mmCIF file of N, CA and C in Angstrom:
data_model
loop_
_atom_site.group_PDB
_atom_site.id
_atom_site.type_symbol
_atom_site.label_atom_id
_atom_site.label_comp_id
_atom_site.label_asym_id
_atom_site.label_seq_id
_atom_site.Cartn_x
_atom_site.Cartn_y
_atom_site.Cartn_z
ATOM 1 N N UNK A 1179 22.023 19.754 -3.927
ATOM 2 C CA UNK A 1179 21.566 18.588 -3.206
ATOM 3 C C UNK A 1179 21.279 17.484 -4.228
ATOM 4 N N UNK A 1180 21.546 16.260 -3.837
ATOM 5 C CA UNK A 1180 21.246 15.125 -4.712
ATOM 6 C C UNK A 1180 20.074 14.330 -4.128
ATOM 7 N N UNK A 1181 19.521 13.451 -4.932
ATOM 8 C CA UNK A 1181 18.345 12.683 -4.519
ATOM 9 C C UNK A 1181 18.640 11.851 -3.267
ATOM 10 N N UNK A 1182 19.848 11.323 -3.156
ATOM 11 C CA UNK A 1182 20.204 10.552 -1.955
ATOM 12 C C UNK A 1182 20.037 11.390 -0.682
ATOM 13 N N UNK A 1183 20.362 12.675 -0.768
ATOM 14 C CA UNK A 1183 20.194 13.567 0.378
ATOM 15 C C UNK A 1183 18.715 13.716 0.729
ATOM 16 N N UNK A 1184 17.890 13.832 -0.291
ATOM 17 C CA UNK A 1184 16.446 13.977 -0.084
ATOM 18 C C UNK A 1184 15.882 12.741 0.616
ATOM 19 N N UNK A 1185 16.348 11.581 0.216
ATOM 20 C CA UNK A 1185 15.896 10.331 0.839
ATOM 21 C C UNK A 1185 16.187 10.354 2.337
ATOM 22 N N UNK A 1186 17.382 10.789 2.699
ATOM 23 C CA UNK A 1186 17.756 10.840 4.124
ATOM 24 C C UNK A 1186 16.936 11.882 4.878
ATOM 25 N N UNK A 1187 16.833 13.068 4.324
ATOM 26 C CA UNK A 1187 16.131 14.166 4.989
ATOM 27 C C UNK A 1187 14.664 13.835 5.226
ATOM 28 N N UNK A 1188 14.029 13.226 4.235
ATOM 29 C CA UNK A 1188 12.599 12.934 4.313
ATOM 30 C C UNK A 1188 12.290 11.523 4.829
ATOM 31 N N UNK A 1189 13.351 10.793 5.224
ATOM 32 C CA UNK A 1189 13.155 9.418 5.685
ATOM 33 C C UNK A 1189 12.306 8.656 4.665
ATOM 34 N N UNK A 1190 12.635 8.856 3.407
ATOM 35 C CA UNK A 1190 11.810 8.355 2.306
ATOM 36 C C UNK A 1190 12.157 6.924 1.918
ATOM 37 N N UNK A 1191 11.173 6.254 1.389
ATOM 38 C CA UNK A 1191 11.348 4.933 0.797
ATOM 39 C C UNK A 1191 11.403 5.098 -0.712
ATOM 40 N N UNK A 1192 12.218 4.291 -1.342
ATOM 41 C CA UNK A 1192 12.334 4.321 -2.801
ATOM 42 C C UNK A 1192 11.260 3.423 -3.396
ATOM 43 N N UNK A 1193 10.469 3.987 -4.291
ATOM 44 C CA UNK A 1193 9.475 3.205 -5.027
ATOM 45 C C UNK A 1193 10.124 2.674 -6.295
ATOM 46 N N UNK A 1194 10.796 3.568 -7.020
ATOM 47 C CA UNK A 1194 11.597 3.189 -8.178
ATOM 48 C C UNK A 1194 12.725 4.192 -8.306
ATOM 49 N N UNK A 1195 13.898 3.705 -8.639
ATOM 50 C CA UNK A 1195 15.080 4.575 -8.680
ATOM 51 C C UNK A 1195 15.650 4.654 -10.083
ATOM 52 N N UNK A 1196 15.852 5.869 -10.548
ATOM 53 C CA UNK A 1196 16.567 6.099 -11.807
ATOM 54 C C UNK A 1196 18.008 6.433 -11.446
ATOM 55 N N UNK A 1197 18.289 7.687 -11.117
ATOM 56 C CA UNK A 1197 19.631 8.137 -10.751
ATOM 57 C C UNK A 1197 19.559 8.839 -9.404
ATOM 58 N N UNK A 1198 20.049 8.184 -8.376
ATOM 59 C CA UNK A 1198 19.989 8.748 -7.033
ATOM 60 C C UNK A 1198 21.072 9.797 -6.785
ATOM 61 N N UNK A 1199 21.981 9.953 -7.740
ATOM 62 C CA UNK A 1199 23.049 10.940 -7.598
ATOM 63 C C UNK A 1199 22.820 12.178 -8.470
ATOM 64 N N UNK A 1200 21.645 12.297 -9.060
ATOM 65 C CA UNK A 1200 21.332 13.466 -9.872
ATOM 66 C C UNK A 1200 21.143 14.675 -8.958
ATOM 67 N N UNK A 1201 21.639 15.825 -9.403
ATOM 68 C CA UNK A 1201 21.505 17.044 -8.617
ATOM 69 C C UNK A 1201 20.118 17.642 -8.782
ATOM 70 N N UNK A 1202 19.573 18.080 -7.665
ATOM 71 C CA UNK A 1202 18.294 18.769 -7.646
ATOM 72 C C UNK A 1202 18.555 20.169 -7.123
ATOM 73 N N UNK A 1203 18.167 21.181 -7.897
ATOM 74 C CA UNK A 1203 18.478 22.564 -7.537
ATOM 75 C C UNK A 1203 17.364 23.248 -6.750
ATOM 76 N N UNK A 1204 16.119 22.839 -6.973
ATOM 77 C CA UNK A 1204 14.983 23.464 -6.304
ATOM 78 C C UNK A 1204 13.938 22.405 -5.976
ATOM 79 N N UNK A 1205 12.937 22.812 -5.204
ATOM 80 C CA UNK A 1205 11.822 21.923 -4.874
ATOM 81 C C UNK A 1205 10.509 22.639 -5.134
ATOM 82 N N UNK A 1206 9.490 21.845 -5.433
ATOM 83 C CA UNK A 1206 8.155 22.376 -5.673
ATOM 84 C C UNK A 1206 7.165 21.459 -4.987
ATOM 85 N N UNK A 1207 6.338 22.011 -4.113
ATOM 86 C CA UNK A 1207 5.303 21.231 -3.454
ATOM 87 C C UNK A 1207 3.943 21.679 -3.948
ATOM 88 N N UNK A 1208 3.224 20.795 -4.651
ATOM 89 C CA UNK A 1208 1.928 21.189 -5.202
ATOM 90 C C UNK A 1208 1.106 19.971 -5.586
ATOM 91 N N UNK A 1209 -0.208 20.135 -5.466
ATOM 92 C CA UNK A 1209 -1.145 19.142 -5.992
ATOM 93 C C UNK A 1209 -1.811 19.669 -7.264
ATOM 94 N N UNK A 1210 -1.417 20.855 -7.688
ATOM 95 C CA UNK A 1210 -1.965 21.444 -8.918
ATOM 96 C C UNK A 1210 -0.870 21.451 -9.982
ATOM 97 N N UNK A 1211 -0.994 20.557 -10.946
ATOM 98 C CA UNK A 1211 0.038 20.436 -11.968
ATOM 99 C C UNK A 1211 0.119 21.684 -12.845
ATOM 100 N N UNK A 1212 -0.982 22.440 -12.944
ATOM 101 C CA UNK A 1212 -0.929 23.693 -13.706
ATOM 102 C C UNK A 1212 0.019 24.688 -13.036
ATOM 103 N N UNK A 1213 0.070 24.710 -11.704
ATOM 104 C CA UNK A 1213 1.018 25.573 -11.003
ATOM 105 C C UNK A 1213 2.452 25.118 -11.241
ATOM 106 N N UNK A 1214 2.659 23.828 -11.253
ATOM 107 C CA UNK A 1214 3.994 23.295 -11.518
ATOM 108 C C UNK A 1214 4.453 23.748 -12.905
ATOM 109 N N UNK A 1215 3.585 23.613 -13.876
ATOM 110 C CA UNK A 1215 3.935 24.026 -15.239
ATOM 111 C C UNK A 1215 4.197 25.525 -15.335
ATOM 112 N N UNK A 1216 3.492 26.313 -14.555
ATOM 113 C CA UNK A 1216 3.614 27.770 -14.637
ATOM 114 C C UNK A 1216 4.806 28.326 -13.873
ATOM 115 N N UNK A 1217 5.191 27.699 -12.761
ATOM 116 C CA UNK A 1217 6.151 28.333 -11.867
ATOM 117 C C UNK A 1217 7.484 27.630 -11.678
ATOM 118 N N UNK A 1218 7.603 26.399 -12.094
ATOM 119 C CA UNK A 1218 8.848 25.669 -11.840
ATOM 120 C C UNK A 1218 9.932 26.097 -12.817
ATOM 121 N N UNK A 1219 11.112 26.326 -12.235
ATOM 122 C CA UNK A 1219 12.295 26.642 -13.036
ATOM 123 C C UNK A 1219 13.425 25.774 -12.519
ATOM 124 N N UNK A 1220 14.421 25.568 -13.334
ATOM 125 C CA UNK A 1220 15.585 24.770 -12.956
ATOM 126 C C UNK A 1220 15.210 23.314 -12.716
ATOM 127 N N UNK A 1221 16.202 22.558 -12.285
ATOM 128 C CA UNK A 1221 16.010 21.139 -11.979
ATOM 129 C C UNK A 1221 15.346 21.032 -10.620
ATOM 130 N N UNK A 1222 14.148 20.508 -10.574
ATOM 131 C CA UNK A 1222 13.378 20.460 -9.328
ATOM 132 C C UNK A 1222 13.004 19.045 -8.941
ATOM 133 N N UNK A 1223 12.686 18.905 -7.668
ATOM 134 C CA UNK A 1223 12.023 17.714 -7.161
ATOM 135 C C UNK A 1223 10.576 18.132 -6.894
ATOM 136 N N UNK A 1224 9.645 17.287 -7.268
ATOM 137 C CA UNK A 1224 8.234 17.577 -7.079
ATOM 138 C C UNK A 1224 7.710 16.792 -5.883
ATOM 139 N N UNK A 1225 7.116 17.498 -4.934
ATOM 140 C CA UNK A 1225 6.462 16.868 -3.791
ATOM 141 C C UNK A 1225 4.960 17.028 -3.980
ATOM 142 N N UNK A 1226 4.223 15.921 -3.860
ATOM 143 C CA UNK A 1226 2.788 15.974 -4.125
ATOM 144 C C UNK A 1226 2.046 14.847 -3.422
ATOM 145 N N UNK A 1227 0.760 15.033 -3.296
ATOM 146 C CA UNK A 1227 -0.120 13.993 -2.783
ATOM 147 C C UNK A 1227 -0.935 13.335 -3.885
ATOM 148 N N UNK A 1228 -0.768 13.824 -5.109
ATOM 149 C CA UNK A 1228 -1.489 13.246 -6.250
ATOM 150 C C UNK A 1228 -0.809 11.965 -6.717
ATOM 151 N N UNK A 1229 -1.600 11.018 -7.165
ATOM 152 C CA UNK A 1229 -1.061 9.723 -7.566
ATOM 153 C C UNK A 1229 -1.345 9.371 -9.021
ATOM 154 N N UNK A 1230 -1.793 10.297 -9.820
ATOM 155 C CA UNK A 1230 -2.186 9.960 -11.193
ATOM 156 C C UNK A 1230 -1.010 10.087 -12.175
ATOM 157 N N UNK A 1231 -1.156 9.509 -13.360
ATOM 158 C CA UNK A 1231 -0.082 9.553 -14.357
ATOM 159 C C UNK A 1231 0.304 10.975 -14.780
ATOM 160 N N UNK A 1232 -0.620 11.912 -14.651
ATOM 161 C CA UNK A 1232 -0.327 13.296 -15.043
ATOM 162 C C UNK A 1232 0.829 13.885 -14.239
ATOM 163 N N UNK A 1233 1.005 13.428 -13.009
ATOM 164 C CA UNK A 1233 2.113 13.891 -12.180
ATOM 165 C C UNK A 1233 3.442 13.537 -12.849
ATOM 166 N N UNK A 1234 3.561 12.313 -13.316
ATOM 167 C CA UNK A 1234 4.798 11.869 -13.966
ATOM 168 C C UNK A 1234 4.972 12.588 -15.298
ATOM 169 N N UNK A 1235 3.907 12.751 -16.050
ATOM 170 C CA UNK A 1235 4.005 13.454 -17.331
ATOM 171 C C UNK A 1235 4.413 14.910 -17.144
ATOM 172 N N UNK A 1236 3.879 15.553 -16.114
ATOM 173 C CA UNK A 1236 4.245 16.940 -15.813
ATOM 174 C C UNK A 1236 5.715 17.017 -15.415
ATOM 175 N N UNK A 1237 6.146 16.115 -14.554
ATOM 176 C CA UNK A 1237 7.551 16.095 -14.139
ATOM 177 C C UNK A 1237 8.470 15.913 -15.340
ATOM 178 N N UNK A 1238 8.093 15.036 -16.248
ATOM 179 C CA UNK A 1238 8.920 14.795 -17.435
ATOM 180 C C UNK A 1238 8.992 16.041 -18.312
ATOM 181 N N UNK A 1239 7.876 16.721 -18.485
ATOM 182 C CA UNK A 1239 7.850 17.945 -19.296
ATOM 183 C C UNK A 1239 8.734 19.033 -18.704
ATOM 184 N N UNK A 1240 8.847 19.054 -17.375
ATOM 185 C CA UNK A 1240 9.613 20.092 -16.679
ATOM 186 C C UNK A 1240 11.032 19.633 -16.359
ATOM 187 N N UNK A 1241 11.439 18.500 -16.919
ATOM 188 C CA UNK A 1241 12.777 17.943 -16.730
ATOM 189 C C UNK A 1241 13.089 17.660 -15.260
ATOM 190 N N UNK A 1242 12.076 17.261 -14.502
ATOM 191 C CA UNK A 1242 12.274 16.857 -13.108
ATOM 192 C C UNK A 1242 12.702 15.399 -13.093
ATOM 193 N N UNK A 1243 13.617 15.074 -12.218
ATOM 194 C CA UNK A 1243 14.127 13.711 -12.153
ATOM 195 C C UNK A 1243 13.647 12.946 -10.927
ATOM 196 N N UNK A 1244 12.855 13.609 -10.060
ATOM 197 C CA UNK A 1244 12.418 12.957 -8.825
ATOM 198 C C UNK A 1244 11.055 13.486 -8.393
ATOM 199 N N UNK A 1245 10.183 12.557 -7.991
ATOM 200 C CA UNK A 1245 8.877 12.898 -7.427
ATOM 201 C C UNK A 1245 8.799 12.246 -6.056
ATOM 202 N N UNK A 1246 8.352 13.024 -5.070
ATOM 203 C CA UNK A 1246 8.151 12.506 -3.717
ATOM 204 C C UNK A 1246 6.658 12.544 -3.409
ATOM 205 N N UNK A 1247 6.098 11.381 -3.126
ATOM 206 C CA UNK A 1247 4.701 11.295 -2.716
ATOM 207 C C UNK A 1247 4.649 11.411 -1.197
ATOM 208 N N UNK A 1248 3.819 12.308 -0.720
ATOM 209 C CA UNK A 1248 3.737 12.591 0.714
ATOM 210 C C UNK A 1248 2.638 11.758 1.377
ATOM 211 N N UNK A 1249 2.601 11.819 2.695
ATOM 212 C CA UNK A 1249 1.604 11.120 3.511
ATOM 213 C C UNK A 1249 1.602 9.600 3.295
ATOM 214 N N UNK A 1250 2.758 9.046 2.897
ATOM 215 C CA UNK A 1250 2.879 7.605 2.726
ATOM 216 C C UNK A 1250 2.161 7.037 1.528
ATOM 217 N N UNK A 1251 1.723 7.905 0.639
ATOM 218 C CA UNK A 1251 0.967 7.447 -0.535
ATOM 219 C C UNK A 1251 1.873 6.705 -1.519
ATOM 220 N N UNK A 1252 1.295 5.707 -2.171
ATOM 221 C CA UNK A 1252 2.008 4.928 -3.181
ATOM 222 C C UNK A 1252 1.148 4.868 -4.435
ATOM 223 N N UNK A 1253 1.702 5.249 -5.588
ATOM 224 C CA UNK A 1253 0.927 5.192 -6.828
ATOM 225 C C UNK A 1253 0.728 3.753 -7.294
ATOM 226 N N UNK A 1254 -0.216 3.575 -8.197
ATOM 227 C CA UNK A 1254 -0.426 2.230 -8.728
ATOM 228 C C UNK A 1254 0.673 1.874 -9.729
ATOM 229 N N UNK A 1255 0.671 0.634 -10.162
ATOM 230 C CA UNK A 1255 1.753 0.118 -11.003
ATOM 231 C C UNK A 1255 1.875 0.850 -12.330
ATOM 232 N N UNK A 1256 0.777 1.340 -12.882
ATOM 233 C CA UNK A 1256 0.860 2.051 -14.166
ATOM 234 C C UNK A 1256 1.663 3.340 -14.024
ATOM 235 N N UNK A 1257 1.527 4.025 -12.897
ATOM 236 C CA UNK A 1257 2.292 5.256 -12.651
ATOM 237 C C UNK A 1257 3.763 4.913 -12.423
ATOM 238 N N UNK A 1258 4.016 3.851 -11.689
ATOM 239 C CA UNK A 1258 5.393 3.403 -11.452
ATOM 240 C C UNK A 1258 6.065 3.032 -12.763
ATOM 241 N N UNK A 1259 5.365 2.279 -13.606
ATOM 242 C CA UNK A 1259 5.919 1.887 -14.907
ATOM 243 C C UNK A 1259 6.210 3.104 -15.788
ATOM 244 N N UNK A 1260 5.325 4.082 -15.764
ATOM 245 C CA UNK A 1260 5.532 5.307 -16.545
ATOM 246 C C UNK A 1260 6.783 6.038 -16.060
ATOM 247 N N UNK A 1261 6.961 6.125 -14.755
ATOM 248 C CA UNK A 1261 8.154 6.780 -14.203
ATOM 249 C C UNK A 1261 9.427 6.029 -14.600
ATOM 250 N N UNK A 1262 9.371 4.716 -14.577
ATOM 251 C CA UNK A 1262 10.532 3.922 -15.005
ATOM 252 C C UNK A 1262 10.865 4.216 -16.460
ATOM 253 N N UNK A 1263 9.841 4.263 -17.314
ATOM 254 C CA UNK A 1263 10.048 4.542 -18.737
ATOM 255 C C UNK A 1263 10.658 5.918 -18.970
ATOM 256 N N UNK A 1264 10.373 6.865 -18.088
ATOM 257 C CA UNK A 1264 10.850 8.245 -18.232
ATOM 258 C C UNK A 1264 12.073 8.535 -17.361
ATOM 259 N N UNK A 1265 12.638 7.499 -16.739
ATOM 260 C CA UNK A 1265 13.825 7.649 -15.880
ATOM 261 C C UNK A 1265 13.619 8.674 -14.774
ATOM 262 N N UNK A 1266 12.488 8.587 -14.105
ATOM 263 C CA UNK A 1266 12.173 9.475 -12.988
ATOM 264 C C UNK A 1266 12.110 8.638 -11.711
ATOM 265 N N UNK A 1267 12.836 9.076 -10.708
ATOM 266 C CA UNK A 1267 12.826 8.403 -9.410
ATOM 267 C C UNK A 1267 11.550 8.750 -8.662
ATOM 268 N N UNK A 1268 10.923 7.738 -8.073
ATOM 269 C CA UNK A 1268 9.741 7.942 -7.237
ATOM 270 C C UNK A 1268 10.084 7.565 -5.800
ATOM 271 N N UNK A 1269 9.737 8.462 -4.888
ATOM 272 C CA UNK A 1269 9.947 8.240 -3.461
ATOM 273 C C UNK A 1269 8.629 8.433 -2.733
ATOM 274 N N UNK A 1270 8.553 7.897 -1.524
ATOM 275 C CA UNK A 1270 7.404 8.194 -0.665
ATOM 276 C C UNK A 1270 7.926 8.526 0.719
ATOM 277 N N UNK A 1271 7.268 9.474 1.361
ATOM 278 C CA UNK A 1271 7.598 9.857 2.720
ATOM 279 C C UNK A 1271 6.327 9.872 3.549
ATOM 280 N N UNK A 1272 6.469 9.625 4.834
ATOM 281 C CA UNK A 1272 5.298 9.646 5.717
ATOM 282 C C UNK A 1272 4.916 11.072 6.109
ATOM 283 N N UNK A 1273 5.808 12.041 5.847
ATOM 284 C CA UNK A 1273 5.517 13.425 6.208
ATOM 285 C C UNK A 1273 4.418 14.016 5.327
ATOM 286 N N UNK A 1274 3.710 14.992 5.871
ATOM 287 C CA UNK A 1274 2.745 15.765 5.086
ATOM 288 C C UNK A 1274 3.506 16.722 4.174
ATOM 289 N N UNK A 1275 2.819 17.246 3.182
ATOM 290 C CA UNK A 1275 3.444 18.120 2.188
ATOM 291 C C UNK A 1275 4.140 19.313 2.833
ATOM 292 N N UNK A 1276 3.475 20.011 3.726
ATOM 293 C CA UNK A 1276 4.043 21.191 4.368
ATOM 294 C C UNK A 1276 5.322 20.847 5.130
ATOM 295 N N UNK A 1277 5.272 19.772 5.897
ATOM 296 C CA UNK A 1277 6.431 19.363 6.688
ATOM 297 C C UNK A 1277 7.584 18.922 5.800
ATOM 298 N N UNK A 1278 7.292 18.154 4.769
ATOM 299 C CA UNK A 1278 8.341 17.683 3.858
ATOM 300 C C UNK A 1278 9.027 18.860 3.169
ATOM 301 N N UNK A 1279 8.249 19.816 2.707
ATOM 302 C CA UNK A 1279 8.833 21.004 2.074
ATOM 303 C C UNK A 1279 9.686 21.775 3.081
ATOM 304 N N UNK A 1280 9.194 21.903 4.302
ATOM 305 C CA UNK A 1280 9.940 22.604 5.338
ATOM 306 C C UNK A 1280 11.265 21.933 5.666
ATOM 307 N N UNK A 1281 11.274 20.620 5.721
ATOM 308 C CA UNK A 1281 12.503 19.881 5.998
ATOM 309 C C UNK A 1281 13.529 20.111 4.887
ATOM 310 N N UNK A 1282 13.090 20.082 3.643
ATOM 311 C CA UNK A 1282 14.018 20.325 2.536
ATOM 312 C C UNK A 1282 14.516 21.769 2.546
ATOM 313 N N UNK A 1283 13.626 22.692 2.840
ATOM 314 C CA UNK A 1283 14.008 24.106 2.895
ATOM 315 C C UNK A 1283 15.043 24.340 3.994
ATOM 316 N N UNK A 1284 14.794 23.777 5.163
ATOM 317 C CA UNK A 1284 15.731 23.983 6.270
ATOM 318 C C UNK A 1284 17.056 23.279 6.034
ATOM 319 N N UNK A 1285 17.095 22.357 5.076
ATOM 320 C CA UNK A 1285 18.342 21.683 4.707
ATOM 321 C C UNK A 1285 19.050 22.376 3.546
ATOM 322 N N UNK A 1286 18.492 23.504 3.091
ATOM 323 C CA UNK A 1286 19.176 24.302 2.081
ATOM 324 C C UNK A 1286 18.570 24.289 0.696
ATOM 325 N N UNK A 1287 17.578 23.460 0.446
ATOM 326 C CA UNK A 1287 16.939 23.421 -0.866
ATOM 327 C C UNK A 1287 15.899 24.532 -0.946
ATOM 328 N N UNK A 1288 15.900 25.283 -2.013
ATOM 329 C CA UNK A 1288 15.009 26.428 -2.162
ATOM 330 C C UNK A 1288 13.982 26.161 -3.246
ATOM 331 N N UNK A 1289 13.030 27.099 -3.339
ATOM 332 C CA UNK A 1289 11.931 26.955 -4.279
ATOM 333 C C UNK A 1289 12.181 27.583 -5.620
ATOM 334 N N UNK A 1290 13.274 28.284 -5.776
ATOM 335 C CA UNK A 1290 13.596 28.894 -7.063
ATOM 336 C C UNK A 1290 13.032 30.289 -7.246
ATOM 337 N N UNK A 1291 12.383 30.836 -6.243
ATOM 338 C CA UNK A 1291 11.859 32.193 -6.335
ATOM 339 C C UNK A 1291 12.981 33.192 -6.112
ATOM 340 N N UNK A 1292 12.968 34.256 -6.865
ATOM 341 C CA UNK A 1292 14.032 35.255 -6.770
ATOM 342 C C UNK A 1292 14.047 35.963 -5.428
ATOM 343 N N UNK A 1293 12.919 36.046 -4.730
ATOM 344 C CA UNK A 1293 12.822 36.801 -3.487
ATOM 345 C C UNK A 1293 13.140 35.985 -2.253
ATOM 346 N N UNK A 1294 13.566 34.742 -2.404
ATOM 347 C CA UNK A 1294 13.844 33.898 -1.222
ATOM 348 C C UNK A 1294 15.170 34.271 -0.599
#
């Protein structure tokens, strides 16, 4: 799946766009960046309700190219600027975290767990 597909599935708005044609292999929904660091594998999209710079820094460390903010949340300009500097696409969706993850899952995107 590519980021453009995620935009359609989640009815998302683009906050800042790096590469909308980059492939995303898995998804991770979490507000705990320590869990993201511990469990994410492969190229993932991060879905979260957190708006702080640590979200972008965590995504960059894990080689994620896209972050989706749920519940219509929009980060402040410092977070947007950081994402631009790191070539990470930021999206926002009106869906809650659970629903957004479910929509991506039902469209074929998985979480990267071996038992799925």
